[in-house]
Amino acid sequence: MNLTSTSPIPKIPLLLIVEDSNEDFEALHRLLQRSPMKISIQRCVNGEQALAFLYRTGNYRDREISLMPGLIVLDLNLPGTDGREVLRQIKQDDHLKTVPVVVFTTSNNPKDIEDCYRYGVNSYIVKPINFEQLKRDIQTLIRYWFEVTKLPEHLEY
């Protein structure tokens, strides 16, 4: 009798980080690498690049990655097309609007917070200055969106 394992190969979730600050991205990246969960990270440095990635246009046209991100972490203050516009476009698109978007920004302006929730953001986090708080926030974010939350099938990993 030949017994073979038919357990599915675990997939790695894709996290799209839209962040123009190298310093902020490196801090996030280091913390994510320490996570017990393996996460595939795609970085875009501005709004145009993020939208090209999501729509598979421009430099991303021939990419074989057909997987949608399980989560988008979006800075608001981006050069060119800012995070507010990226969020608005994502949440107005029938194919993208179910992708969870977490705004991760330095802005604690009540107007920004209200506008983002009006556009459909799933969560709004003000970047902490304290590294220990940043570490806790990122751990909570990853655990919540990739371990606790049940995503639609097309976003599951």
Short mmCIF file of C-alpha atoms in Angstrom, two decimals:
data_model
loop_
_atom_site.label_atom_id
_atom_site.label_comp_id
_atom_site.label_asym_id
_atom_site.label_seq_id
_atom_site.Cartn_x
_atom_site.Cartn_y
_atom_site.Cartn_z
CA MET A 1 0.00 0.00 0.00
CA ASN A 2 1.44 3.34 -1.08
CA LEU A 3 0.56 6.25 1.14
CA THR A 4 1.33 9.68 -0.17
CA SER A 5 0.56 12.96 1.46
CA THR A 6 -2.10 14.95 -0.28
CA SER A 7 -1.95 17.92 2.03
CA PRO A 8 -1.97 21.18 0.13
CA ILE A 9 1.23 23.10 -0.25
CA PRO A 10 0.94 26.12 2.00
CA LYS A 11 0.73 29.33 0.04
CA ILE A 12 2.48 32.50 1.08
CA PRO A 13 0.32 35.61 1.38
CA LEU A 14 1.23 38.63 -0.73
CA LEU A 15 1.53 41.94 1.07
CA LEU A 16 1.66 45.04 -1.10
CA ILE A 17 3.41 47.91 0.68
CA VAL A 18 3.01 51.31 -0.96
CA GLU A 19 5.62 53.45 0.78
CA ASP A 20 7.98 56.07 -0.63
CA SER A 21 10.16 56.37 2.50
CA ASN A 22 13.09 53.95 2.40
CA GLU A 23 13.51 54.29 6.15
CA ASP A 24 9.87 53.43 6.88
CA PHE A 25 9.89 50.56 4.39
CA GLU A 26 13.10 49.09 5.84
CA ALA A 27 11.65 49.19 9.36
CA LEU A 28 8.49 47.43 8.15
CA HIS A 29 10.48 44.93 6.13
CA ARG A 30 12.75 44.02 9.07
CA LEU A 31 9.77 43.48 11.34
CA LEU A 32 7.96 41.39 8.73
CA GLN A 33 11.02 39.19 8.22
CA ARG A 34 10.97 38.40 11.95
CA SER A 35 7.35 37.28 11.76
CA PRO A 36 6.78 33.55 12.24
CA MET A 37 4.48 33.72 9.22
CA LYS A 38 6.18 33.77 5.85
CA ILE A 39 4.95 36.70 3.81
CA SER A 40 5.76 37.67 0.25
CA ILE A 41 6.30 41.42 0.01
CA GLN A 42 5.89 43.64 -3.02
CA ARG A 43 6.88 47.28 -2.61
CA CYS A 44 5.70 50.16 -4.72
CA VAL A 45 7.16 53.62 -4.07
CA ASN A 46 4.36 55.77 -5.47
CA GLY A 47 0.71 55.67 -6.44
CA GLU A 48 1.29 55.19 -10.15
CA GLN A 49 3.47 52.16 -9.51
CA ALA A 50 0.91 50.67 -7.10
CA LEU A 51 -1.90 51.04 -9.62
CA ALA A 52 0.28 49.58 -12.39
CA PHE A 53 1.02 46.59 -10.16
CA LEU A 54 -2.64 46.06 -9.29
CA TYR A 55 -3.83 46.45 -12.89
CA ARG A 56 -0.82 44.59 -14.38
CA THR A 57 0.13 47.46 -16.67
CA GLY A 58 3.43 49.15 -17.49
CA ASN A 59 6.42 47.32 -16.01
CA TYR A 60 4.06 44.76 -14.45
CA ARG A 61 2.31 43.78 -17.70
CA ASP A 62 4.29 40.58 -18.24
CA ARG A 63 4.51 39.54 -14.61
CA GLU A 64 3.37 36.02 -13.99
CA ILE A 65 2.08 36.88 -10.55
CA SER A 66 -1.66 36.54 -10.83
CA LEU A 67 -2.16 36.52 -7.10
CA MET A 68 -3.95 39.49 -5.66
CA PRO A 69 -2.47 40.94 -2.51
CA GLY A 70 -4.06 39.64 0.66
CA LEU A 71 -3.47 43.09 2.11
CA ILE A 72 -2.34 46.52 0.93
CA VAL A 73 -0.48 48.77 3.37
CA LEU A 74 -0.77 52.26 1.93
CA ASP A 75 0.97 55.49 2.85
CA LEU A 76 -1.11 58.60 2.13
CA ASN A 77 1.66 61.08 1.39
CA LEU A 78 3.13 59.73 -1.83
CA PRO A 79 4.72 61.64 -4.70
CA GLY A 80 2.50 62.03 -7.75
CA THR A 81 -0.72 60.08 -7.32
CA ASP A 82 -1.14 60.14 -3.56
CA GLY A 83 -2.52 57.41 -1.33
CA ARG A 84 -5.95 59.00 -1.14
CA GLU A 85 -6.36 58.67 -4.91
CA VAL A 86 -4.96 55.12 -4.91
CA LEU A 87 -7.43 54.15 -2.19
CA ARG A 88 -10.31 55.79 -4.06
CA GLN A 89 -9.48 53.90 -7.27
CA ILE A 90 -9.07 50.56 -5.49
CA LYS A 91 -12.37 50.84 -3.66
CA GLN A 92 -14.27 51.92 -6.81
CA ASP A 93 -13.02 48.96 -8.85
CA ASP A 94 -15.17 45.81 -8.73
CA HIS A 95 -12.11 43.54 -9.03
CA LEU A 96 -10.04 45.31 -6.36
CA LYS A 97 -12.50 46.66 -3.81
CA THR A 98 -12.49 43.48 -1.71
CA VAL A 99 -8.73 43.69 -1.14
CA PRO A 100 -8.22 44.98 2.40
CA VAL A 101 -6.41 48.32 2.53
CA VAL A 102 -4.76 49.61 5.68
CA VAL A 103 -3.59 53.21 5.58
CA PHE A 104 -0.30 53.49 7.45
CA THR A 105 0.68 57.14 7.58
CA THR A 106 2.07 59.96 9.68
CA SER A 107 -1.11 62.00 9.21
CA ASN A 108 -3.48 62.14 12.16
CA ASN A 109 -5.51 64.87 10.46
CA PRO A 110 -9.22 64.18 11.19
CA LYS A 111 -10.10 65.11 7.57
CA ASP A 112 -7.68 62.47 6.21
CA ILE A 113 -9.09 59.86 8.58
CA GLU A 114 -12.70 60.67 7.66
CA ASP A 115 -11.95 60.82 3.92
CA CYS A 116 -10.19 57.44 3.99
CA TYR A 117 -13.08 55.76 5.78
CA ARG A 118 -15.50 57.42 3.38
CA TYR A 119 -13.49 55.93 0.47
CA GLY A 120 -13.69 52.49 2.09
CA VAL A 121 -10.39 51.96 3.92
CA ASN A 122 -10.43 48.90 6.17
CA SER A 123 -8.20 50.42 8.84
CA TYR A 124 -6.28 53.62 9.48
CA ILE A 125 -3.08 53.52 11.53
CA VAL A 126 -0.93 56.51 12.42
CA LYS A 127 2.74 55.51 12.25
CA PRO A 128 4.13 55.44 15.76
CA ILE A 129 7.41 57.20 16.48
CA ASN A 130 8.38 54.65 19.14
CA PHE A 131 10.01 51.51 17.65
CA GLU A 132 8.49 49.17 20.24
CA GLN A 133 5.01 50.46 19.44
CA LEU A 134 5.73 50.09 15.70
CA LYS A 135 6.77 46.49 16.33
CA ARG A 136 3.55 45.75 18.26
CA ASP A 137 1.40 47.46 15.62
CA ILE A 138 2.96 45.47 12.77
CA GLN A 139 2.70 42.17 14.66
CA THR A 140 -0.97 42.87 15.41
CA LEU A 141 -1.63 43.93 11.81
CA ILE A 142 -0.13 40.76 10.32
CA ARG A 143 -1.70 38.46 12.85
CA TYR A 144 -5.12 40.04 12.35
CA TRP A 145 -5.18 40.18 8.54
CA PHE A 146 -3.36 36.92 7.78
CA GLU A 147 -4.27 34.66 10.72
CA VAL A 148 -7.55 35.86 12.24
CA THR A 149 -9.51 37.33 9.36
CA LYS A 150 -11.23 35.19 6.75
CA LEU A 151 -10.69 36.76 3.32
CA PRO A 152 -12.73 36.15 0.13
CA GLU A 153 -11.51 33.06 -1.75
CA HIS A 154 -9.87 35.03 -4.58
CA LEU A 155 -7.66 36.73 -1.97
CA GLU A 156 -6.88 33.65 0.09
CA TYR A 157 -3.38 32.35 0.07
#
